[in-house]
């Protein structure tokens, strides 16, 4: 049976190679260039508002970008992600504005399940939101992560990855929390240094607006989250330029919000045939994620 299956696969591959596809089993994702006006605006911003080298840790790097892109931030403290929520809360109390020119609403909930529910509720009403978590906290968010990904709502969760408590609790360790959410439909983007925490946090927020697929941006708990390195830190004016360039994408997101002026049907129950047709219908959107990330990295 195994040899027969091998012959069938070999014949299939042979037929594919002979059908003009160049031996590929799938069509390549077409590369797109950034519009000239975007390139010009980004170069101008870099020249007028150059980055400065300053010490930072992974949590500070991630929250700098997350705060700029968020209109609401729902938090619940959990090691080693607590500094992200604390910093966002301190900035909001001090009146620090985001890239929209408003102070984000920072709300601590009673658990991570409440935090992710707040994010989901904010997104369906057309506002940008984020949260920070790790370990068992991320696991408590899984039910709503399925909903957010299934509804193609753009957002980014920032996670300082940490071992999920098994025989004992551990605030260090592996990425078992991240590995537990691979099936939710969120795209995963990993930073390996504090500098990458700045850069890929921004990439993830840009990419999620370009493709409407939610992202988990994660980095090592303790090892990166609390490590202080000298980095080229992003400044508020640079991020503001990026936000202005994404205005059309943000408007598209807001246009899909729950609104009595243009009501939409959500939260239905579907039979298997309809349900899985809709699951497959999202494939073209998901297939655009790699190109959206590549584009975002050019910004």
Short mmCIF file of N, CA and C in Angstrom, two decimals, residues 85-156:
data_model
loop_
_atom_site.label_atom_id
_atom_site.label_comp_id
_atom_site.label_asym_id
_atom_site.label_seq_id
_atom_site.Cartn_x
_atom_site.Cartn_y
_atom_site.Cartn_z
N UNK A 85 1.81 46.09 30.68
CA UNK A 85 0.57 46.68 31.17
C UNK A 85 0.82 47.82 32.13
N UNK A 86 1.81 47.68 33.01
CA UNK A 86 2.13 48.75 33.95
C UNK A 86 2.55 50.02 33.24
N UNK A 87 3.40 49.85 32.23
CA UNK A 87 3.89 51.02 31.49
C UNK A 87 2.75 51.70 30.75
N UNK A 88 1.89 50.91 30.08
CA UNK A 88 0.75 51.49 29.37
C UNK A 88 -0.16 52.25 30.33
N UNK A 89 -0.38 51.67 31.50
CA UNK A 89 -1.24 52.31 32.49
C UNK A 89 -0.63 53.62 32.98
N UNK A 90 0.68 53.61 33.23
CA UNK A 90 1.36 54.83 33.69
C UNK A 90 1.30 55.92 32.62
N UNK A 91 1.51 55.54 31.37
CA UNK A 91 1.45 56.53 30.29
C UNK A 91 0.06 57.13 30.17
N UNK A 92 -0.97 56.29 30.29
CA UNK A 92 -2.34 56.78 30.17
C UNK A 92 -2.67 57.74 31.31
N UNK A 93 -2.26 57.40 32.54
CA UNK A 93 -2.50 58.26 33.69
C UNK A 93 -1.79 59.61 33.51
N UNK A 94 -0.60 59.57 32.90
CA UNK A 94 0.16 60.79 32.67
C UNK A 94 -0.36 61.60 31.50
N UNK A 95 -1.34 61.06 30.76
CA UNK A 95 -1.93 61.79 29.65
C UNK A 95 -1.18 61.65 28.34
N UNK A 96 -0.31 60.66 28.22
CA UNK A 96 0.43 60.45 26.98
C UNK A 96 -0.54 60.01 25.88
N UNK A 97 -0.47 60.65 24.73
CA UNK A 97 -1.39 60.34 23.64
C UNK A 97 -0.79 59.30 22.69
N UNK A 98 -1.66 58.63 21.96
CA UNK A 98 -1.22 57.67 20.96
C UNK A 98 -1.08 58.37 19.61
N UNK A 99 -0.94 57.59 18.54
CA UNK A 99 -0.75 58.19 17.22
C UNK A 99 -2.01 58.82 16.66
N UNK A 100 -3.17 58.57 17.30
CA UNK A 100 -4.41 59.22 16.90
C UNK A 100 -4.60 60.56 17.62
N UNK A 101 -3.69 60.85 18.56
CA UNK A 101 -3.80 62.09 19.31
C UNK A 101 -4.74 62.00 20.50
N UNK A 102 -5.10 60.78 20.92
CA UNK A 102 -5.97 60.59 22.08
C UNK A 102 -5.26 59.68 23.09
N UNK A 103 -5.71 59.74 24.34
CA UNK A 103 -5.16 58.88 25.37
C UNK A 103 -5.92 57.56 25.35
N UNK A 104 -5.25 56.44 25.12
CA UNK A 104 -5.96 55.16 25.08
C UNK A 104 -6.63 54.85 26.42
N UNK A 105 -7.75 54.13 26.35
CA UNK A 105 -8.42 53.65 27.55
C UNK A 105 -7.71 52.37 28.00
N UNK A 106 -7.06 52.41 29.15
CA UNK A 106 -6.37 51.25 29.71
C UNK A 106 -7.20 50.71 30.86
N UNK A 107 -7.61 49.46 30.76
CA UNK A 107 -8.50 48.88 31.75
C UNK A 107 -7.97 47.54 32.23
N UNK A 108 -7.77 47.41 33.54
CA UNK A 108 -7.40 46.10 34.09
C UNK A 108 -8.67 45.30 34.35
N UNK A 109 -8.66 44.06 33.90
CA UNK A 109 -9.82 43.19 34.06
C UNK A 109 -9.57 42.21 35.21
N UNK A 110 -10.55 41.30 35.44
CA UNK A 110 -10.44 40.35 36.55
C UNK A 110 -9.66 39.10 36.17
N UNK A 111 -9.42 38.91 34.88
CA UNK A 111 -8.62 37.77 34.42
C UNK A 111 -8.25 38.02 32.97
N UNK A 112 -7.39 37.16 32.45
CA UNK A 112 -7.02 37.26 31.03
C UNK A 112 -8.21 36.97 30.12
N UNK A 113 -9.14 36.16 30.58
CA UNK A 113 -10.35 35.90 29.79
C UNK A 113 -11.16 37.18 29.61
N UNK A 114 -11.21 37.99 30.66
CA UNK A 114 -11.89 39.28 30.54
C UNK A 114 -11.14 40.25 29.67
N UNK A 115 -9.81 40.21 29.73
CA UNK A 115 -9.00 41.11 28.91
C UNK A 115 -9.21 40.84 27.43
N UNK A 116 -9.18 39.58 27.03
CA UNK A 116 -9.34 39.27 25.61
C UNK A 116 -10.77 39.53 25.15
N UNK A 117 -11.75 39.35 26.06
CA UNK A 117 -13.13 39.67 25.70
C UNK A 117 -13.29 41.16 25.45
N UNK A 118 -12.59 41.97 26.25
CA UNK A 118 -12.62 43.41 26.03
C UNK A 118 -12.02 43.79 24.69
N UNK A 119 -10.92 43.13 24.33
CA UNK A 119 -10.29 43.38 23.03
C UNK A 119 -11.26 43.00 21.91
N UNK A 120 -11.86 41.83 22.01
CA UNK A 120 -12.80 41.37 20.98
C UNK A 120 -13.97 42.34 20.83
N UNK A 121 -14.53 42.75 21.95
CA UNK A 121 -15.65 43.68 21.90
C UNK A 121 -15.29 45.01 21.28
N UNK A 122 -14.08 45.48 21.59
CA UNK A 122 -13.62 46.74 21.01
C UNK A 122 -13.45 46.62 19.50
N UNK A 123 -12.87 45.52 19.06
CA UNK A 123 -12.61 45.34 17.64
C UNK A 123 -13.90 45.30 16.81
N UNK A 124 -14.92 44.61 17.31
CA UNK A 124 -16.15 44.51 16.52
C UNK A 124 -16.90 45.83 16.45
N UNK A 125 -16.56 46.76 17.34
CA UNK A 125 -17.18 48.09 17.27
C UNK A 125 -16.33 49.07 16.48
N UNK A 126 -15.21 48.59 15.91
CA UNK A 126 -14.44 49.43 14.99
C UNK A 126 -13.33 50.23 15.61
N UNK A 127 -12.86 49.85 16.79
CA UNK A 127 -11.73 50.54 17.42
C UNK A 127 -10.56 49.57 17.54
N UNK A 128 -9.35 50.10 17.51
CA UNK A 128 -8.15 49.27 17.59
C UNK A 128 -7.82 48.98 19.05
N UNK A 129 -7.43 47.74 19.32
CA UNK A 129 -7.18 47.34 20.69
C UNK A 129 -6.02 46.36 20.75
N UNK A 130 -5.47 46.17 21.95
CA UNK A 130 -4.39 45.22 22.15
C UNK A 130 -4.41 44.73 23.58
N UNK A 131 -3.62 43.69 23.85
CA UNK A 131 -3.46 43.16 25.20
C UNK A 131 -2.10 42.51 25.31
N UNK A 132 -1.69 42.23 26.54
CA UNK A 132 -0.39 41.63 26.82
C UNK A 132 -0.58 40.47 27.80
N UNK A 133 0.09 39.35 27.54
CA UNK A 133 -0.09 38.21 28.43
C UNK A 133 1.02 37.19 28.24
N UNK A 134 0.90 36.05 28.92
CA UNK A 134 1.87 34.96 28.84
C UNK A 134 1.29 33.72 29.50
N UNK A 135 1.90 32.58 29.22
CA UNK A 135 1.64 31.32 29.90
C UNK A 135 0.15 31.00 30.00
N UNK A 136 -0.32 30.60 31.20
CA UNK A 136 -1.73 30.25 31.37
C UNK A 136 -2.66 31.39 30.99
N UNK A 137 -2.17 32.62 31.09
CA UNK A 137 -2.99 33.76 30.69
C UNK A 137 -3.33 33.71 29.21
N UNK A 138 -2.38 33.34 28.38
CA UNK A 138 -2.64 33.21 26.95
C UNK A 138 -3.61 32.07 26.68
N UNK A 139 -3.49 30.98 27.44
CA UNK A 139 -4.40 29.86 27.25
C UNK A 139 -5.84 30.25 27.56
N UNK A 140 -6.04 31.13 28.55
CA UNK A 140 -7.40 31.58 28.86
C UNK A 140 -7.99 32.43 27.74
N UNK A 141 -7.15 32.92 26.84
CA UNK A 141 -7.63 33.76 25.74
C UNK A 141 -8.02 32.96 24.51
N UNK A 142 -7.74 31.67 24.50
CA UNK A 142 -7.93 30.87 23.29
C UNK A 142 -9.35 30.93 22.73
N UNK A 143 -10.42 30.79 23.52
CA UNK A 143 -11.77 30.84 22.91
C UNK A 143 -12.03 32.11 22.12
N UNK A 144 -11.66 33.26 22.67
CA UNK A 144 -11.86 34.51 21.95
C UNK A 144 -10.89 34.68 20.79
N UNK A 145 -9.71 34.07 20.89
CA UNK A 145 -8.76 34.14 19.77
C UNK A 145 -9.34 33.46 18.54
N UNK A 146 -10.04 32.36 18.73
CA UNK A 146 -10.71 31.71 17.60
C UNK A 146 -11.72 32.67 16.96
N UNK A 147 -12.48 33.39 17.79
CA UNK A 147 -13.48 34.32 17.26
C UNK A 147 -12.82 35.49 16.53
N UNK A 148 -11.78 36.05 17.12
CA UNK A 148 -11.10 37.20 16.50
C UNK A 148 -10.50 36.80 15.16
N UNK A 149 -9.84 35.64 15.11
CA UNK A 149 -9.24 35.18 13.86
C UNK A 149 -10.32 34.80 12.85
N UNK A 150 -11.38 34.13 13.30
CA UNK A 150 -12.44 33.73 12.40
C UNK A 150 -13.17 34.90 11.77
N UNK A 151 -13.25 36.00 12.51
CA UNK A 151 -13.92 37.20 12.00
C UNK A 151 -12.95 38.14 11.29
N UNK A 152 -11.68 37.72 11.16
CA UNK A 152 -10.65 38.49 10.45
C UNK A 152 -10.56 39.92 10.98
N UNK A 153 -10.42 40.02 12.30
CA UNK A 153 -10.29 41.32 12.94
C UNK A 153 -8.82 41.63 13.18
N UNK A 154 -8.30 42.71 12.62
CA UNK A 154 -6.87 43.03 12.77
C UNK A 154 -6.53 43.49 14.17
N UNK A 155 -5.58 42.82 14.80
CA UNK A 155 -5.08 43.24 16.12
C UNK A 155 -3.79 42.49 16.39
N UNK A 156 -3.09 42.90 17.44
CA UNK A 156 -1.84 42.26 17.83
C UNK A 156 -1.85 42.02 19.33
#
